[in-house]
Short mmCIF file of C-alpha atoms in Angstrom, two decimals:
data_model
loop_
_atom_site.label_atom_id
_atom_site.label_comp_id
_atom_site.label_asym_id
_atom_site.label_seq_id
_atom_site.Cartn_x
_atom_site.Cartn_y
_atom_site.Cartn_z
CA MET A 1 53.41 -22.45 76.86
CA LYS A 2 55.52 -23.74 73.60
CA ILE A 3 53.95 -26.03 71.37
CA SER A 4 55.59 -27.45 68.32
CA VAL A 5 53.66 -29.52 65.48
CA ASN A 6 55.17 -30.24 61.60
CA GLY A 7 57.12 -27.09 61.76
CA ARG A 8 54.86 -25.22 62.90
CA ARG A 9 55.37 -23.30 66.64
CA ILE A 10 53.15 -21.92 68.82
CA GLN A 11 53.51 -19.70 72.05
CA LYS A 12 51.00 -18.77 73.66
CA SER A 13 49.34 -18.45 77.92
CA THR A 14 47.49 -21.10 79.39
CA GLY A 15 45.61 -18.80 81.62
CA THR A 16 46.36 -20.46 84.76
CA GLU A 17 49.08 -21.17 87.26
CA ASP A 18 47.64 -24.94 88.51
CA ARG A 19 51.03 -27.13 86.66
CA GLN A 20 48.34 -29.88 86.03
CA ALA A 21 45.60 -27.53 84.31
CA ALA A 22 48.14 -26.13 82.32
CA GLN A 23 49.51 -29.63 81.11
CA GLU A 24 45.98 -30.80 80.14
CA TYR A 25 45.43 -27.49 78.19
CA HIS A 26 48.85 -28.16 76.44
CA ASP A 27 47.87 -31.81 75.44
CA ARG A 28 44.08 -30.59 74.11
CA LEU A 29 45.54 -27.60 72.03
CA LYS A 30 48.59 -29.94 70.58
CA THR A 31 45.85 -32.76 69.73
CA GLU A 32 43.89 -30.05 68.40
CA LEU A 33 46.62 -28.79 66.43
CA TRP A 34 47.57 -32.14 65.00
CA GLU A 35 44.00 -32.76 63.94
CA GLN A 36 44.04 -29.56 62.02
CA VAL A 37 47.57 -30.35 60.02
CA ARG A 38 47.49 -33.98 59.49
CA LEU A 39 43.51 -34.81 59.52
CA GLY A 40 41.89 -31.33 57.98
CA VAL A 41 39.56 -30.98 60.74
CA LYS A 42 38.93 -27.28 60.99
CA PRO A 43 40.01 -25.11 64.02
CA GLY A 44 37.31 -25.14 66.75
CA TYR A 45 35.77 -21.49 67.22
CA LEU A 46 33.99 -19.94 69.89
CA TRP A 47 30.49 -18.59 69.88
CA GLN A 48 32.03 -15.27 71.28
CA ASP A 49 34.72 -15.21 68.25
CA ALA A 50 31.51 -15.53 65.30
CA VAL A 51 29.67 -12.78 67.48
CA LEU A 52 32.64 -10.55 67.06
CA ARG A 53 32.71 -11.02 63.27
CA TRP A 54 29.27 -10.45 62.86
CA LEU A 55 29.29 -7.49 64.42
CA LYS A 56 32.25 -6.08 62.71
CA GLU A 57 30.92 -7.28 58.82
CA THR A 58 27.41 -5.84 60.34
CA GLU A 59 27.96 -2.08 61.24
CA HIS A 60 25.31 -1.05 58.26
CA LYS A 61 22.58 -3.17 59.79
CA ALA A 62 19.39 -0.90 60.50
CA SER A 63 18.79 -3.58 63.31
CA ARG A 64 22.01 -3.35 65.02
CA ASP A 65 20.91 -2.02 68.10
CA HIS A 66 17.92 -4.79 68.66
CA ASP A 67 20.71 -7.58 67.12
CA ILE A 68 22.99 -6.23 70.21
CA LYS A 69 20.19 -7.00 72.77
CA HIS A 70 19.26 -10.24 71.63
CA LEU A 71 23.74 -11.47 71.83
CA ARG A 72 23.74 -9.89 75.55
CA PHE A 73 20.85 -12.39 76.53
CA LEU A 74 22.48 -15.24 74.13
CA ASP A 75 26.09 -14.39 75.88
CA LYS A 76 24.67 -15.57 78.98
CA HIS A 77 24.38 -18.97 77.86
CA LEU A 78 26.83 -19.44 74.65
CA ASN A 79 29.67 -17.52 75.97
CA GLY A 80 32.74 -20.31 76.03
CA VAL A 81 30.18 -22.48 73.97
CA TYR A 82 32.12 -24.01 70.70
CA LEU A 83 30.10 -23.44 67.08
CA HIS A 84 30.00 -26.77 66.49
CA ASP A 85 28.72 -27.60 70.23
CA ILE A 86 25.59 -25.89 69.48
CA ASN A 87 23.03 -28.18 68.75
CA ARG A 88 19.24 -28.61 68.68
CA ASP A 89 18.94 -29.78 72.52
CA MET A 90 20.68 -26.18 73.34
CA VAL A 91 18.84 -23.95 70.84
CA ASP A 92 15.84 -25.76 72.28
CA SER A 93 17.22 -24.45 76.00
CA LEU A 94 18.16 -20.75 74.77
CA ILE A 95 14.26 -20.96 73.30
CA GLN A 96 12.70 -22.28 77.06
CA SER A 97 15.31 -19.62 78.64
CA LYS A 98 13.92 -16.70 76.58
CA LEU A 99 10.30 -17.35 77.11
CA ALA A 100 10.94 -17.24 81.17
CA THR A 101 11.59 -13.68 80.41
CA LYS A 102 8.12 -13.50 79.62
CA VAL A 103 8.31 -12.30 76.01
CA CYS A 104 6.29 -13.46 72.90
CA ASN A 105 7.26 -15.82 70.38
CA THR A 106 7.81 -13.30 68.16
CA THR A 107 10.88 -11.81 69.92
CA VAL A 108 11.92 -15.51 70.72
CA ASN A 109 11.77 -15.62 66.85
CA ARG A 110 13.74 -12.41 66.51
CA MET A 111 16.59 -14.18 68.34
CA LEU A 112 16.74 -17.97 67.08
CA GLN A 113 16.64 -15.76 63.55
CA LEU A 114 19.73 -13.85 64.96
CA VAL A 115 21.53 -17.29 65.84
CA ARG A 116 20.85 -19.16 62.45
CA ALA A 117 22.07 -16.26 60.48
CA ILE A 118 25.07 -15.97 62.36
CA LEU A 119 25.92 -19.68 62.52
CA ARG A 120 25.23 -19.60 58.46
CA ARG A 121 27.57 -17.23 57.72
CA ALA A 122 30.04 -19.19 60.23
CA SER A 123 29.76 -22.19 57.82
CA ILE A 124 29.01 -20.85 54.23
CA GLU A 125 31.29 -17.83 54.12
CA TRP A 126 33.65 -18.02 57.11
CA GLU A 127 34.11 -21.93 56.59
CA TRP A 128 34.06 -22.48 60.74
CA LEU A 129 31.52 -24.81 60.39
CA ASP A 130 31.02 -28.08 58.31
CA LYS A 131 27.24 -27.84 59.30
CA VAL A 132 24.45 -25.86 60.83
CA PRO A 133 21.67 -27.02 63.37
CA LYS A 134 18.20 -26.86 61.75
CA ILE A 135 16.70 -23.77 63.82
CA ARG A 136 12.66 -24.24 63.84
CA LEU A 137 10.67 -20.90 64.72
CA LEU A 138 7.69 -20.52 66.55
CA LYS A 139 4.36 -20.04 65.84
CA GLU A 140 3.16 -16.74 65.88
CA PRO A 141 0.07 -15.13 65.72
CA ASP A 142 -1.67 -13.26 62.91
CA HIS A 143 -1.63 -9.65 63.92
CA ARG A 144 -4.21 -7.16 62.64
CA ILE A 145 -3.00 -4.06 61.04
CA ARG A 146 -3.58 -1.14 63.51
CA TRP A 147 -4.77 1.98 61.96
CA ILE A 148 -7.13 4.85 62.95
CA THR A 149 -9.76 6.82 61.16
CA ARG A 150 -9.49 10.21 60.37
CA GLU A 151 -11.53 11.58 63.13
CA GLU A 152 -9.52 9.37 65.59
CA ALA A 153 -6.19 10.97 64.35
CA ASP A 154 -8.19 14.39 64.78
CA ARG A 155 -9.12 13.86 67.81
CA LEU A 156 -5.42 12.25 68.51
CA VAL A 157 -3.35 16.10 67.55
CA LEU A 158 -6.07 18.19 69.25
CA GLU A 159 -4.92 16.41 72.26
CA LEU A 160 -1.13 16.51 71.88
CA PRO A 161 1.24 19.18 72.63
CA GLU A 162 2.91 21.60 70.19
CA HIS A 163 6.07 19.81 69.06
CA LEU A 164 4.51 16.04 69.19
CA LYS A 165 1.68 17.47 67.08
CA ALA A 166 3.80 18.75 64.10
CA ILE A 167 5.46 15.66 63.93
CA VAL A 168 2.74 13.45 64.37
CA GLU A 169 0.48 15.54 61.39
CA PHE A 170 4.16 15.31 59.36
CA SER A 171 4.25 11.55 59.83
CA LEU A 172 0.50 11.11 58.66
CA GLN A 173 0.94 12.71 55.71
CA THR A 174 4.52 11.30 54.96
CA GLY A 175 4.32 7.58 56.34
CA LEU A 176 7.87 8.14 57.21
CA ARG A 177 9.19 5.60 60.06
CA ARG A 178 9.90 7.00 63.68
CA SER A 179 13.59 7.87 63.26
CA ASN A 180 13.39 8.92 59.68
CA ALA A 181 11.08 11.94 60.80
CA THR A 182 12.72 12.64 63.80
CA GLY A 183 16.12 12.27 62.06
CA LEU A 184 15.19 14.63 59.44
CA GLN A 185 17.24 17.28 58.59
CA TRP A 186 17.09 20.85 56.78
CA SER A 187 19.99 19.78 54.15
CA GLN A 188 17.22 16.62 53.28
CA VAL A 189 14.35 18.74 52.55
CA ASP A 190 13.37 20.75 48.88
CA LEU A 191 10.52 22.81 49.71
CA VAL A 192 10.22 24.41 46.17
CA ARG A 193 10.38 21.18 44.89
CA ARG A 194 8.11 19.49 47.23
CA ILE A 195 10.49 16.65 48.02
CA ALA A 196 12.67 15.68 51.08
CA TRP A 197 14.53 11.97 50.75
CA ILE A 198 15.90 9.69 52.98
CA HIS A 199 19.68 8.61 52.63
CA ALA A 200 20.20 4.82 51.93
CA ASP A 201 22.45 4.29 55.32
CA GLN A 202 19.01 6.09 57.28
CA ALA A 203 16.29 3.51 55.36
CA LYS A 204 15.42 0.19 56.64
CA SER A 205 15.97 -0.96 53.23
CA ARG A 206 19.24 0.32 52.73
CA LYS A 207 18.01 1.99 49.25
CA ALA A 208 17.41 5.97 49.14
CA ILE A 209 13.54 7.08 49.52
CA PRO A 210 12.24 9.43 47.89
CA VAL A 211 9.46 11.46 50.30
CA PRO A 212 6.92 13.78 48.00
CA LEU A 213 5.69 16.61 49.97
CA SER A 214 2.14 17.10 50.19
CA LYS A 215 1.01 20.69 50.40
CA THR A 216 0.00 20.16 54.33
CA ALA A 217 3.55 18.43 54.95
CA VAL A 218 4.87 21.86 53.54
CA ILE A 219 3.26 23.52 55.44
CA ILE A 220 4.20 21.88 58.70
CA ILE A 221 7.51 21.65 57.76
CA ARG A 222 7.50 25.81 56.68
CA GLU A 223 6.10 26.25 60.63
CA GLN A 224 9.98 24.39 61.92
CA ILE A 225 11.92 26.98 60.36
CA GLY A 226 13.86 28.87 62.98
CA LYS A 227 13.81 26.33 65.52
CA HIS A 228 16.99 24.04 64.88
CA HIS A 229 19.70 25.10 62.74
CA SER A 230 20.15 21.71 61.52
CA TYR A 231 16.80 19.46 62.23
CA VAL A 232 13.65 20.24 61.21
CA PHE A 233 11.84 18.81 64.35
CA SER A 234 12.91 20.21 67.55
CA TYR A 235 11.70 20.53 70.96
CA LYS A 236 13.04 23.71 73.42
CA GLY A 237 16.36 24.04 70.76
CA LYS A 238 17.00 20.34 70.78
CA PRO A 239 15.91 17.50 68.43
CA ILE A 240 13.25 15.25 69.47
CA ILE A 241 14.69 11.84 69.86
CA GLN A 242 12.17 10.33 72.18
CA VAL A 243 8.36 10.38 71.05
CA ASN A 244 6.99 7.47 73.17
CA THR A 245 6.54 9.78 76.08
CA LYS A 246 4.34 9.97 78.56
CA ALA A 247 2.83 13.11 76.80
CA TRP A 248 1.83 10.70 73.66
CA ARG A 249 0.74 8.18 75.94
CA LEU A 250 -1.47 10.42 77.79
CA ALA A 251 -2.77 12.48 74.88
CA LEU A 252 -3.96 8.88 73.21
CA LYS A 253 -6.29 8.11 76.32
CA ARG A 254 -7.90 11.74 76.43
CA ALA A 255 -8.48 10.75 72.68
CA GLY A 256 -9.71 7.22 73.65
CA ILE A 257 -7.34 5.57 71.59
CA GLU A 258 -5.88 2.03 72.90
CA ASN A 259 -3.71 0.13 71.32
CA PHE A 260 -1.94 1.96 69.32
CA ARG A 261 2.28 2.49 69.00
CA TRP A 262 3.49 5.09 67.47
CA HIS A 263 4.68 2.70 64.26
CA ASP A 264 0.96 2.31 63.69
CA LEU A 265 1.06 5.90 62.21
CA ARG A 266 2.75 4.47 59.24
CA HIS A 267 0.10 1.69 58.87
CA THR A 268 -2.49 4.51 59.16
CA TRP A 269 -1.00 6.47 56.48
CA ALA A 270 -0.81 3.29 54.25
CA SER A 271 -4.30 2.49 54.92
CA TRP A 272 -5.20 5.70 53.95
CA HIS A 273 -3.66 5.17 50.82
CA VAL A 274 -4.87 1.95 49.62
CA GLN A 275 -8.52 3.34 50.70
CA ASN A 276 -8.36 6.38 48.58
CA GLY A 277 -7.23 4.25 45.62
CA THR A 278 -3.23 4.20 45.59
CA PRO A 279 -2.14 1.21 43.75
CA LEU A 280 -0.08 -1.15 45.79
CA HIS A 281 2.93 -0.73 43.52
CA ALA A 282 2.82 3.02 43.86
CA LEU A 283 2.46 2.60 48.04
CA GLN A 284 5.62 0.28 47.84
CA SER A 285 7.75 2.98 46.26
CA LEU A 286 6.20 5.70 48.60
CA GLY A 287 7.08 3.39 51.88
CA GLY A 288 10.33 2.61 50.77
CA TRP A 289 9.28 -1.19 51.19
CA HIS A 290 12.15 -3.46 49.71
CA SER A 291 9.57 -6.25 48.92
CA ALA A 292 5.91 -6.24 47.31
CA GLU A 293 4.81 -8.60 50.37
CA MET A 294 5.13 -6.12 52.76
CA VAL A 295 2.31 -4.00 51.35
CA GLN A 296 0.38 -6.93 50.60
CA ARG A 297 -0.44 -6.10 53.99
CA TYR A 298 -2.91 -3.35 53.17
CA ALA A 299 -4.51 -4.84 50.23
CA HIS A 300 -7.86 -6.27 51.91
CA LEU A 301 -8.85 -2.60 52.64
CA SER A 302 -9.55 -1.41 49.05
CA GLY A 303 -11.60 -3.68 46.83
CA GLU A 304 -12.72 -1.19 44.27
CA HIS A 305 -10.31 -3.39 41.56
CA LEU A 306 -12.78 -6.19 42.45
CA ALA A 307 -15.67 -4.40 42.05
CA GLY A 308 -15.98 -4.52 38.33
CA TYR A 309 -15.75 -8.22 38.30
CA VAL A 310 -18.81 -8.31 40.72
CA ASP A 311 -20.77 -6.42 38.22
CA LYS A 312 -20.55 -8.61 35.64
CA LEU A 313 -21.25 -11.85 37.59
CA PHE A 314 -24.85 -10.14 38.31
CA GLU A 315 -24.92 -8.91 34.57
CA LEU A 316 -24.80 -12.35 33.48
CA ARG A 317 -27.29 -13.34 36.16
CA SER A 318 -29.52 -10.66 34.85
CA VAL A 319 -29.35 -12.18 31.19
CA ASP A 320 -29.77 -15.30 32.11
CA VAL A 321 -32.88 -14.55 34.15
CA GLU A 322 -34.02 -12.62 30.81
CA GLN A 323 -33.76 -15.75 28.59
CA ASN A 324 -35.11 -18.20 31.07
CA SER A 325 -38.00 -15.48 31.05
CA TYR A 326 -38.10 -15.56 27.39
CA ASP A 327 -37.74 -19.23 26.81
CA SER A 328 -40.58 -19.29 29.20
CA ALA A 329 -43.13 -17.36 27.21
CA THR A 330 -42.16 -19.14 23.84
CA LEU A 331 -43.00 -22.57 25.31
CA ASN A 332 -46.61 -21.19 26.86
CA ASN A 333 -47.74 -19.79 23.73
#
């Protein structure tokens, strides 16, 4: 098929052998090209066009794997849909379809945030869209930070096999995320200076993170020397990749610990720090969080900084009581 509009010549396949369908496709494409040239109408881009460009531009994202899972679901509903046809009704339909898979509101919101991010970039940066539909997120329940006591942690460690015992104890000492602990290499560790570091491309915040090592953490690492030439933590000569295993779940059960995920080791580490008096700004640096809001989740676990104000209140009350007693005695005399 050949088309010529305002001196612009285009040759492409109609994708069909049906003469009538091919003619309809030809006429529609010619009309669209005329609108683009004469009226300044933006060309129509499909959802999959935006997805391909998004994936190309976000190869560095730490949550890329999660994005791809959501995009696979979205492809079933938005494949072949033009970006300008995605409206509030279509978004509501996506929400209901996702909820029908028995997921929670939080999972639905992560999908909606991805859709919104792609559409906004298509509008603001790529100039593919004139406007973006408003996408409202579902209400999410407030979750309590899950952490365990030192006694519970000791019980858990005793129930774990040796290879998981080491990496769990190390996680409780450093607060590293699962991928950073399992992916830690010898080239990232300096036992003399007692420090490890997470490279920027390994960190969720995309900023390098220095990891000070406690004496216990150093001992744990030293015990791993010679087990693998590249990775610190290994099992039977191979790097540890999976940690949410049957051995992990059975250890939790034997230790009597319920509703506890691997990531809760990080919450536990942060909670212990706050309870021990570590300032929130220091905890933010230690944990590699990019915003103070993330650290505020643990603020309620420590009230030492408020104790002085409580004491002052009672000191003032004592003064008032003494003054009132003095005034009463004076009047009676």
